Amino acid sequence: MLKERSQTFKIVFILLDLFTAIVSFAVAFLLRKYLQGEIFYYSWLSYLSLGIILSVTQILAFISIELYHPRRGLSYIDEFIGITTGVTLNLLVILSLLFFFRGDSFSRLVILNYTITNIVLTTISHYIFRKVLTKLRQKGYNLRSVLIIGTGRPAQQITEIFEKHTIYGYKVNGYLQLKSQAESPNDFQGKILGTIENCQRIIQESGIDIVIFALSYLDAEYLKDIIDICDSEGIDLKVVPDYTEFITAKGRFESIDGVPVISIRDIPIRLGYNQFIKRTFDLIFSLFFVVFFSPIYLLIAIAIKLDSKGPIFLKQERVGLDNRKINMLKFRTMYVQEKTQSDTLWTVQNDPRVTRVGKFLRKVSLDETPQFFNSLMGSMSVVGPRPERPHFVEQFKTKHKNYMRRHAVKAGITGWAQVNGLRGDTSIDERIQADIFYIENWSLFFDIKIVLLTPLRSLFDRNAY
């Protein structure tokens, strides 16, 4: 349902952003020429070509970070970060192309002005478009009325989605419940129009556009009758399958030679195209980090050696992708101890095993930075669930539901759980929920957002010790 209208809005946003990019480049060009006193000695056609290329690649950059994909809970701040990320990504691509394919010597200030102007104008245009569309929806423009059959969890979930994505124009007129139900659930606050036996009459009287069957799979016996009613009335019917007790992750529907198949656990990162994007991001970011932080690595190594006896690095066995063992690198932050102790003892606040230098490194998460070598080699990723020691994995997988689902993707140096303060002696269940949320909602934009939040959260994290 949302896909039908999201495709339309995707086209609208693409056209809007293409127009905005062109205007932004024109403003940047004129600003440099008339206000900043630049005299151009080369053809304006060269700049016209650059403006067209910048505008087209800008759209491709936004598509690559899934800016146009409807995301639940997307705030204006998130959208601003997404726009900034997309424009910056486009800037890096264009600068790289200009470096390798030297032609006309374009003014760098024109490109800089374009970047700033495009971020501002695109943010404003998105905000205005969403506000105008929301106002039109509130006035009833192009709304589609929806009748939901059911009052249980599936019905409430689909209602929440409609309320979150109001710009798509779906309005829930009411709900039908089973005749056997004496009353709707205590926490249900929707408008009950009647029972399922009154379905055809209510459709005829209420001017319904779409019927959504959202009953439990135990009540699927009613589905055939609803299909017949909708067919006879010419009403679009959607079915929300209630397999929540079986499907605890986002599922994916696909067709294999005409046979419908639901994937119980759909993991976006494991799709070929997404794997390529994530691996490329890991390689580029890790390489830059290792190169630029190499002087700091040297200083940390000297400090560790002066502070206590023992090796500079700690190689510790952890559980990674598909439950396979990996050797994770860290700066040593504790006094040398027996392997059985380091593998089986949980770190606690004011742990006496932690050295003076180690306490500082843990506080600002610098002890984790050698793991960028793990990321370069492919055993870890920059962003993902934090890997745990095999001893604790064996304990947690029986005590905490869905714990092993964390290993469906590569372990990460940082993650959604970490930037939400879930590290150290914090709730394992909350960490699992955060990790699963990341796995189910992965995108390149999400990875970039986590990377940007990591240094800020590390400085103010009280759970780091």
Short mmCIF file of C-alpha atoms in Angstrom, two decimals:
data_model
loop_
_atom_site.label_atom_id
_atom_site.label_comp_id
_atom_site.label_asym_id
_atom_site.label_seq_id
_atom_site.Cartn_x
_atom_site.Cartn_y
_atom_site.Cartn_z
CA MET A 1 0.00 0.00 0.00
CA LEU A 2 2.60 2.54 1.08
CA LYS A 3 4.79 1.30 -1.73
CA GLU A 4 2.18 2.34 -4.29
CA ARG A 5 2.20 5.94 -3.14
CA SER A 6 5.83 6.04 -2.00
CA GLN A 7 6.89 5.43 -5.60
CA THR A 8 4.89 8.49 -6.64
CA PHE A 9 6.41 10.62 -3.90
CA LYS A 10 9.86 9.29 -4.73
CA ILE A 11 9.46 10.62 -8.27
CA VAL A 12 8.18 13.96 -6.92
CA PHE A 13 11.12 14.28 -4.50
CA ILE A 14 13.60 13.36 -7.26
CA LEU A 15 12.21 16.03 -9.57
CA LEU A 16 12.11 18.54 -6.70
CA ASP A 17 15.72 17.80 -5.72
CA LEU A 18 16.88 17.90 -9.34
CA PHE A 19 15.33 21.35 -9.72
CA THR A 20 16.80 22.47 -6.37
CA ALA A 21 20.27 21.26 -7.35
CA ILE A 22 20.12 23.20 -10.62
CA VAL A 23 18.97 26.35 -8.82
CA SER A 24 21.68 25.87 -6.18
CA PHE A 25 24.39 25.67 -8.81
CA ALA A 26 23.03 28.75 -10.60
CA VAL A 27 23.07 30.66 -7.31
CA ALA A 28 26.62 29.47 -6.57
CA PHE A 29 27.78 30.47 -10.06
CA LEU A 30 26.21 33.94 -9.91
CA LEU A 31 27.40 34.52 -6.34
CA ARG A 32 30.98 33.84 -7.36
CA LYS A 33 30.79 35.88 -10.56
CA TYR A 34 28.97 39.02 -9.45
CA LEU A 35 29.31 39.29 -5.66
CA GLN A 36 32.80 37.89 -5.14
CA GLY A 37 34.38 39.55 -8.14
CA GLU A 38 35.48 36.48 -10.06
CA ILE A 39 36.23 36.95 -13.75
CA PHE A 40 35.75 33.76 -15.79
CA TYR A 41 38.17 33.27 -18.66
CA TYR A 42 36.66 30.00 -19.85
CA SER A 43 33.41 29.02 -21.48
CA TRP A 44 30.22 29.25 -19.49
CA LEU A 45 29.24 26.03 -21.29
CA SER A 46 31.82 24.21 -19.18
CA TYR A 47 30.06 25.41 -16.03
CA LEU A 48 26.70 24.48 -17.50
CA SER A 49 28.00 20.94 -18.06
CA LEU A 50 29.37 20.83 -14.50
CA GLY A 51 26.02 22.00 -13.11
CA ILE A 52 24.11 19.29 -14.99
CA ILE A 53 26.55 16.59 -13.86
CA LEU A 54 26.39 17.80 -10.24
CA SER A 55 22.59 17.78 -10.30
CA VAL A 56 22.31 14.27 -11.75
CA THR A 57 24.96 12.76 -9.45
CA GLN A 58 23.24 14.49 -6.53
CA ILE A 59 20.09 12.46 -7.17
CA LEU A 60 22.16 9.28 -7.47
CA ALA A 61 23.83 10.10 -4.13
CA PHE A 62 20.45 10.58 -2.43
CA ILE A 63 19.21 7.29 -3.87
CA SER A 64 22.36 5.47 -2.69
CA ILE A 65 21.75 6.51 0.94
CA GLU A 66 18.01 5.69 0.60
CA LEU A 67 16.90 9.23 1.38
CA TYR A 68 13.66 8.66 -0.54
CA HIS A 69 12.82 5.41 1.23
CA PRO A 70 9.90 5.88 3.70
CA ARG A 71 11.42 5.31 7.13
CA ARG A 72 9.37 5.01 10.25
CA GLY A 73 10.22 7.67 12.81
CA LEU A 74 12.09 9.89 10.34
CA SER A 75 12.39 13.35 11.94
CA TYR A 76 13.31 16.62 10.27
CA ILE A 77 16.72 16.41 11.95
CA ASP A 78 17.28 12.94 10.51
CA GLU A 79 16.28 14.20 7.09
CA PHE A 80 18.67 17.16 7.41
CA ILE A 81 21.49 14.76 8.32
CA GLY A 82 20.55 12.58 5.35
CA ILE A 83 20.56 15.55 2.96
CA THR A 84 23.91 16.75 4.31
CA THR A 85 25.34 13.25 3.95
CA GLY A 86 24.07 12.94 0.38
CA VAL A 87 25.39 16.35 -0.70
CA THR A 88 28.77 15.67 0.95
CA LEU A 89 28.98 12.27 -0.73
CA ASN A 90 28.23 13.90 -4.09
CA LEU A 91 30.89 16.54 -3.41
CA LEU A 92 33.54 13.87 -2.76
CA VAL A 93 32.61 12.00 -5.94
CA ILE A 94 32.75 15.15 -8.10
CA LEU A 95 36.07 16.29 -6.60
CA SER A 96 37.50 12.84 -7.29
CA LEU A 97 36.31 12.96 -10.90
CA LEU A 98 37.73 16.46 -11.40
CA PHE A 99 41.06 15.30 -9.98
CA PHE A 100 41.38 12.33 -12.35
CA PHE A 101 39.82 13.96 -15.42
CA ARG A 102 41.49 17.34 -15.56
CA GLY A 103 39.88 19.71 -18.03
CA ASP A 104 38.80 23.24 -17.26
CA SER A 105 40.05 24.56 -13.94
CA PHE A 106 36.77 25.15 -12.16
CA SER A 107 36.52 27.57 -9.27
CA ARG A 108 36.53 25.65 -6.01
CA LEU A 109 34.45 28.38 -4.41
CA VAL A 110 31.66 27.72 -6.92
CA ILE A 111 31.57 24.07 -5.84
CA LEU A 112 31.75 25.04 -2.14
CA ASN A 113 28.95 27.59 -2.58
CA TYR A 114 26.89 24.97 -4.39
CA THR A 115 27.35 22.47 -1.55
CA ILE A 116 26.20 24.88 1.16
CA THR A 117 23.37 26.32 -0.94
CA ASN A 118 22.10 22.90 -1.96
CA ILE A 119 21.99 21.64 1.63
CA VAL A 120 19.99 24.68 2.71
CA LEU A 121 17.59 24.80 -0.26
CA THR A 122 16.98 21.03 -0.32
CA THR A 123 16.25 20.98 3.42
CA ILE A 124 13.84 23.91 3.08
CA SER A 125 12.11 22.48 0.00
CA HIS A 126 11.60 19.08 1.68
CA TYR A 127 10.21 20.75 4.79
CA ILE A 128 7.82 22.95 2.83
CA PHE A 129 6.66 20.09 0.61
CA ARG A 130 5.91 17.83 3.58
CA LYS A 131 4.13 20.62 5.46
CA VAL A 132 1.98 21.58 2.47
CA LEU A 133 1.10 17.96 1.76
CA THR A 134 0.22 17.35 5.42
CA LYS A 135 -2.10 20.38 5.37
CA LEU A 136 -3.77 19.12 2.20
CA ARG A 137 -4.29 15.70 3.77
CA GLN A 138 -5.81 17.30 6.86
CA LYS A 139 -8.29 19.07 4.58
CA GLY A 140 -9.21 15.75 3.00
CA TYR A 141 -7.37 16.12 -0.29
CA ASN A 142 -6.90 12.79 -2.12
CA LEU A 143 -7.50 10.67 1.00
CA ARG A 144 -8.30 6.98 0.75
CA SER A 145 -10.66 5.64 3.41
CA VAL A 146 -9.69 2.37 5.06
CA LEU A 147 -11.74 -0.24 6.89
CA ILE A 148 -9.72 -2.58 9.11
CA ILE A 149 -11.13 -5.98 10.00
CA GLY A 150 -9.75 -6.87 13.41
CA THR A 151 -8.88 -5.12 16.65
CA GLY A 152 -5.80 -7.07 17.69
CA ARG A 153 -2.08 -6.44 17.36
CA PRO A 154 -1.94 -6.56 13.52
CA ALA A 155 -4.74 -3.97 13.29
CA GLN A 156 -3.01 -1.67 15.77
CA GLN A 157 0.34 -2.02 13.97
CA ILE A 158 -1.05 -1.07 10.57
CA THR A 159 -2.90 1.87 12.16
CA GLU A 160 0.34 3.16 13.71
CA ILE A 161 2.01 2.99 10.30
CA PHE A 162 -0.76 5.06 8.70
CA GLU A 163 -0.50 7.61 11.50
CA LYS A 164 3.26 7.81 11.05
CA HIS A 165 3.09 8.22 7.29
CA THR A 166 0.23 10.71 7.07
CA ILE A 167 1.52 12.24 3.84
CA TYR A 168 0.52 9.10 1.96
CA GLY A 169 -3.13 9.86 2.61
CA TYR A 170 -4.67 6.77 4.22
CA LYS A 171 -7.43 7.47 6.75
CA VAL A 172 -8.81 4.68 8.94
CA ASN A 173 -12.60 5.09 9.07
CA GLY A 174 -13.14 2.33 11.58
CA TYR A 175 -12.79 -1.31 12.59
CA LEU A 176 -14.82 -4.51 12.50
CA GLN A 177 -14.54 -7.11 15.22
CA LEU A 178 -15.59 -10.73 15.46
CA LYS A 179 -19.12 -11.34 16.64
CA SER A 180 -17.76 -13.73 19.27
CA GLN A 181 -15.81 -10.89 20.87
CA ALA A 182 -17.82 -9.33 23.65
CA GLU A 183 -15.60 -6.27 23.57
CA SER A 184 -12.43 -5.03 21.98
CA PRO A 185 -9.06 -5.22 23.80
CA ASN A 186 -8.72 -2.92 26.80
CA ASP A 187 -5.99 -0.82 25.17
CA PHE A 188 -7.83 -0.49 21.87
CA GLN A 189 -9.18 3.02 21.22
CA GLY A 190 -10.29 2.79 17.61
CA LYS A 191 -13.84 3.32 16.33
CA ILE A 192 -15.74 0.02 16.15
CA LEU A 193 -18.23 0.16 13.26
CA GLY A 194 -19.71 -3.27 13.82
CA THR A 195 -18.96 -6.96 13.45
CA ILE A 196 -17.56 -8.91 10.55
CA GLU A 197 -21.06 -10.10 9.63
CA ASN A 198 -21.98 -6.47 8.77
CA CYS A 199 -18.96 -6.02 6.48
CA GLN A 200 -20.79 -5.67 3.15
CA ARG A 201 -23.38 -3.24 4.48
CA ILE A 202 -20.74 -1.07 6.16
CA ILE A 203 -18.64 -0.97 2.97
CA GLN A 204 -21.68 0.16 0.98
CA GLU A 205 -22.75 2.81 3.50
CA SER A 206 -19.33 4.19 4.45
CA GLY A 207 -17.74 4.69 1.02
CA ILE A 208 -14.71 2.56 1.84
CA ASP A 209 -11.81 2.50 -0.65
CA ILE A 210 -9.63 -0.20 0.94
CA VAL A 211 -10.35 -3.12 3.27
CA ILE A 212 -7.54 -4.53 5.37
CA PHE A 213 -7.96 -8.02 6.80
CA ALA A 214 -5.95 -7.98 10.04
CA LEU A 215 -7.36 -10.88 12.03
CA SER A 216 -5.31 -13.59 13.67
CA TYR A 217 -4.31 -16.56 11.52
CA LEU A 218 -6.63 -18.58 13.78
CA ASP A 219 -9.55 -16.63 12.30
CA ALA A 220 -8.47 -17.07 8.67
CA GLU A 221 -11.73 -18.95 7.98
CA TYR A 222 -13.39 -15.53 7.49
CA LEU A 223 -10.95 -14.49 4.77
CA LYS A 224 -12.75 -16.23 1.88
CA ASP A 225 -16.03 -14.46 2.66
CA ILE A 226 -14.25 -11.10 2.86
CA ILE A 227 -12.57 -11.74 -0.50
CA ASP A 228 -15.95 -12.48 -2.09
CA ILE A 229 -17.51 -9.33 -0.59
CA CYS A 230 -14.65 -7.10 -1.78
CA ASP A 231 -14.76 -8.65 -5.25
CA SER A 232 -18.49 -8.05 -5.54
CA GLU A 233 -18.15 -4.43 -4.36
CA GLY A 234 -15.01 -3.70 -6.38
CA ILE A 235 -13.02 -2.85 -3.25
CA ASP A 236 -9.25 -3.24 -2.93
CA LEU A 237 -8.39 -5.85 -0.27
CA LYS A 238 -5.11 -6.12 1.62
CA VAL A 239 -4.17 -8.87 4.08
CA VAL A 240 -1.89 -8.35 7.07
CA PRO A 241 -0.64 -11.84 8.02
CA ASP A 242 -0.44 -12.38 11.77
CA TYR A 243 2.64 -14.52 12.23
CA THR A 244 4.14 -12.38 14.96
CA GLU A 245 4.67 -15.32 17.28
CA PHE A 246 6.77 -16.95 14.58
CA ILE A 247 8.28 -13.95 12.78
CA THR A 248 10.30 -11.83 15.19
CA ALA A 249 12.22 -10.00 12.49
CA LYS A 250 11.12 -8.13 9.41
CA GLY A 251 9.95 -10.62 6.84
CA ARG A 252 10.24 -10.31 3.09
CA PHE A 253 7.73 -11.45 0.51
CA GLU A 254 8.98 -12.83 -2.78
CA SER A 255 7.69 -14.97 -5.59
CA ILE A 256 9.52 -18.03 -6.91
CA ASP A 257 8.01 -19.19 -10.22
CA GLY A 258 4.66 -17.84 -9.11
CA VAL A 259 4.79 -19.43 -5.65
CA PRO A 260 4.56 -16.80 -2.85
CA VAL A 261 7.26 -17.19 -0.19
CA ILE A 262 7.72 -15.25 3.05
CA SER A 263 11.26 -15.02 4.39
CA ILE A 264 11.02 -15.24 8.17
CA ARG A 265 14.24 -13.31 8.72
CA ASP A 266 15.05 -10.78 6.04
CA ILE A 267 18.47 -9.20 6.55
CA PRO A 268 19.14 -6.25 4.21
CA ILE A 269 22.93 -6.33 4.73
CA ARG A 270 23.18 -9.85 3.30
CA LEU A 271 21.74 -8.87 -0.07
CA GLY A 272 24.48 -8.77 -2.72
CA TYR A 273 24.14 -5.08 -3.63
CA ASN A 274 24.03 -4.02 0.02
CA GLN A 275 26.99 -6.25 0.88
CA PHE A 276 29.04 -4.47 -1.74
CA ILE A 277 28.04 -1.02 -0.42
CA LYS A 278 28.79 -1.91 3.20
CA ARG A 279 32.12 -3.59 2.39
CA THR A 280 33.19 -0.59 0.30
CA PHE A 281 32.29 1.77 3.15
CA ASP A 282 34.22 -0.42 5.63
CA LEU A 283 37.33 -0.48 3.46
CA ILE A 284 37.39 3.25 2.72
CA PHE A 285 36.57 4.40 6.26
CA SER A 286 38.93 1.91 7.96
CA LEU A 287 41.82 2.77 5.64
CA PHE A 288 41.42 6.51 6.24
CA PHE A 289 41.12 5.97 9.99
CA VAL A 290 44.26 3.81 10.22
CA VAL A 291 46.30 6.23 8.09
CA PHE A 292 45.27 9.40 9.93
CA PHE A 293 45.38 7.89 13.42
CA SER A 294 48.73 6.11 13.02
CA PRO A 295 50.60 8.84 15.02
CA ILE A 296 48.07 8.44 17.85
CA TYR A 297 48.55 4.65 17.68
CA LEU A 298 52.26 5.23 18.28
CA LEU A 299 51.63 7.47 21.29
CA ILE A 300 49.18 4.98 22.80
CA ALA A 301 51.66 2.13 22.31
CA ILE A 302 54.38 4.09 24.15
CA ALA A 303 51.99 4.98 27.00
CA ILE A 304 50.91 1.34 27.45
CA LYS A 305 54.53 0.17 27.57
CA LEU A 306 55.52 2.82 30.13
CA ASP A 307 52.46 2.18 32.30
CA SER A 308 52.68 -1.60 32.80
CA LYS A 309 54.47 -4.73 31.67
CA GLY A 310 53.03 -6.80 28.87
CA PRO A 311 52.15 -6.65 25.17
CA ILE A 312 50.71 -3.54 23.53
CA PHE A 313 47.91 -5.38 21.78
CA LEU A 314 45.43 -7.92 23.07
CA LYS A 315 44.17 -10.56 20.68
CA GLN A 316 40.94 -11.95 22.08
CA GLU A 317 38.65 -14.63 20.66
CA ARG A 318 35.11 -13.41 19.96
CA VAL A 319 32.05 -14.73 18.14
CA GLY A 320 31.29 -13.04 14.83
CA LEU A 321 29.27 -13.57 11.66
CA ASP A 322 27.36 -16.89 11.50
CA ASN A 323 28.65 -17.86 14.98
CA ARG A 324 32.23 -18.16 13.70
CA LYS A 325 35.18 -17.37 15.97
CA ILE A 326 37.25 -14.29 15.16
CA ASN A 327 40.38 -12.86 16.77
CA MET A 328 39.59 -9.29 17.76
CA LEU A 329 42.41 -6.77 18.25
CA LYS A 330 42.42 -4.25 21.10
CA PHE A 331 44.96 -2.12 22.92
CA ARG A 332 45.76 -3.83 26.22
CA THR A 333 44.02 -1.95 29.04
CA MET A 334 44.49 -4.46 31.88
CA TYR A 335 47.40 -5.96 33.72
CA VAL A 336 48.55 -9.26 32.24
CA GLN A 337 46.39 -12.11 33.57
CA GLU A 338 45.65 -15.74 32.92
CA LYS A 339 43.73 -16.47 29.71
CA THR A 340 40.96 -18.19 31.68
CA GLN A 341 40.41 -14.99 33.62
CA SER A 342 40.35 -12.66 30.64
CA ASP A 343 38.00 -14.99 28.76
CA THR A 344 35.49 -15.62 31.54
CA LEU A 345 35.44 -12.61 33.90
CA TRP A 346 33.10 -9.70 33.23
CA THR A 347 34.53 -6.19 33.49
CA VAL A 348 32.95 -4.20 36.35
CA GLN A 349 33.08 -0.57 37.43
CA ASN A 350 36.41 0.40 39.07
CA ASP A 351 37.83 -2.96 38.00
CA PRO A 352 41.25 -3.34 39.74
CA ARG A 353 42.61 -5.18 36.70
CA VAL A 354 42.42 -2.01 34.56
CA THR A 355 45.63 0.02 34.28
CA ARG A 356 45.82 3.81 34.57
CA VAL A 357 46.31 4.26 30.83
CA GLY A 358 43.71 1.56 30.21
CA LYS A 359 41.09 3.47 32.21
CA PHE A 360 41.53 6.50 29.97
CA LEU A 361 41.54 4.45 26.78
CA ARG A 362 38.32 2.70 27.80
CA LYS A 363 36.66 5.97 28.72
CA VAL A 364 37.16 7.44 25.25
CA SER A 365 36.97 4.05 23.46
CA LEU A 366 40.49 4.35 22.01
CA ASP A 367 41.22 0.79 23.13
CA GLU A 368 38.83 -0.40 20.40
CA THR A 369 40.53 1.41 17.49
CA PRO A 370 42.92 -1.45 16.47
CA GLN A 371 39.75 -3.25 15.35
CA PHE A 372 39.89 -1.13 12.20
CA PHE A 373 42.54 -3.65 11.12
CA ASN A 374 39.89 -6.33 11.66
CA SER A 375 37.54 -4.30 9.48
CA LEU A 376 40.17 -3.92 6.75
CA MET A 377 40.74 -7.69 6.72
CA GLY A 378 37.00 -8.38 6.61
CA SER A 379 36.45 -10.23 9.89
CA MET A 380 34.56 -7.24 11.36
CA SER A 381 32.67 -4.20 10.12
CA VAL A 382 32.86 -0.56 11.19
CA VAL A 383 29.23 -0.71 12.37
CA GLY A 384 27.45 -3.75 13.76
CA PRO A 385 26.64 -5.63 16.99
CA ARG A 386 29.55 -5.78 19.39
CA PRO A 387 31.15 -9.27 19.44
CA GLU A 388 31.16 -11.19 22.69
CA ARG A 389 33.49 -13.84 24.12
CA PRO A 390 32.48 -17.48 23.46
CA HIS A 391 32.11 -18.15 27.20
CA PHE A 392 29.40 -15.51 27.57
CA VAL A 393 27.75 -16.32 24.25
CA GLU A 394 27.06 -19.83 25.54
CA GLN A 395 25.43 -18.34 28.64
CA PHE A 396 23.43 -15.60 26.94
CA LYS A 397 21.96 -17.71 24.15
CA THR A 398 19.95 -19.76 26.67
CA LYS A 399 19.10 -16.91 29.06
CA HIS A 400 18.18 -14.19 26.57
CA LYS A 401 15.69 -14.68 23.74
CA ASN A 402 16.91 -13.87 20.21
CA TYR A 403 20.49 -13.32 21.40
CA MET A 404 22.01 -15.42 18.61
CA ARG A 405 20.30 -13.33 15.95
CA ARG A 406 22.99 -10.73 16.55
CA HIS A 407 25.38 -12.97 14.63
CA ALA A 408 23.41 -12.68 11.38
CA VAL A 409 25.74 -9.83 10.36
CA LYS A 410 29.40 -9.02 10.94
CA ALA A 411 30.35 -7.78 14.38
CA GLY A 412 31.10 -4.06 14.53
CA ILE A 413 33.54 -1.66 16.15
CA THR A 414 30.61 0.55 17.08
CA GLY A 415 26.88 0.02 16.86
CA TRP A 416 23.37 1.27 17.55
CA ALA A 417 23.50 -0.21 21.06
CA GLN A 418 26.76 1.60 21.86
CA VAL A 419 25.57 5.04 20.74
CA ASN A 420 22.48 4.54 22.90
CA GLY A 421 24.65 3.98 25.98
CA LEU A 422 24.17 0.20 26.10
CA ARG A 423 27.68 -0.89 26.94
CA GLY A 424 29.46 -2.06 30.05
CA ASP A 425 27.18 -3.32 32.83
CA THR A 426 23.86 -2.58 31.10
CA SER A 427 20.80 -4.61 30.16
CA ILE A 428 21.59 -7.50 27.78
CA ASP A 429 17.99 -7.60 26.57
CA GLU A 430 18.05 -3.91 25.63
CA ARG A 431 21.30 -4.47 23.75
CA ILE A 432 19.70 -7.34 21.83
CA GLN A 433 16.72 -5.16 20.89
CA ALA A 434 19.03 -2.36 19.70
CA ASP A 435 21.18 -4.76 17.67
CA ILE A 436 18.17 -6.42 16.05
CA PHE A 437 16.72 -3.00 15.21
CA TYR A 438 19.98 -2.15 13.46
CA ILE A 439 20.05 -5.46 11.55
CA GLU A 440 16.46 -5.04 10.36
CA ASN A 441 16.79 -1.35 9.43
CA TRP A 442 20.29 -1.20 7.99
CA SER A 443 21.15 1.41 5.38
CA LEU A 444 24.32 3.28 4.46
CA PHE A 445 22.74 6.41 5.95
CA PHE A 446 22.14 4.54 9.23
CA ASP A 447 25.81 3.47 9.34
CA ILE A 448 27.00 7.03 8.73
CA LYS A 449 24.66 8.34 11.43
CA ILE A 450 26.05 5.83 13.97
CA VAL A 451 29.66 6.69 13.04
CA LEU A 452 28.95 10.42 13.54
CA LEU A 453 27.26 9.82 16.90
CA THR A 454 29.97 7.49 18.26
CA PRO A 455 32.64 10.03 19.32
CA LEU A 456 30.01 12.25 20.99
CA ARG A 457 28.42 9.41 22.92
CA SER A 458 31.81 7.96 23.91
CA LEU A 459 32.82 11.17 25.68
CA PHE A 460 29.64 11.35 27.76
CA ASP A 461 29.02 7.63 28.32
CA ARG A 462 28.92 6.82 32.03
CA ASN A 463 28.90 3.08 31.29
CA ALA A 464 32.39 3.09 29.76
CA TYR A 465 34.92 1.58 32.15
#
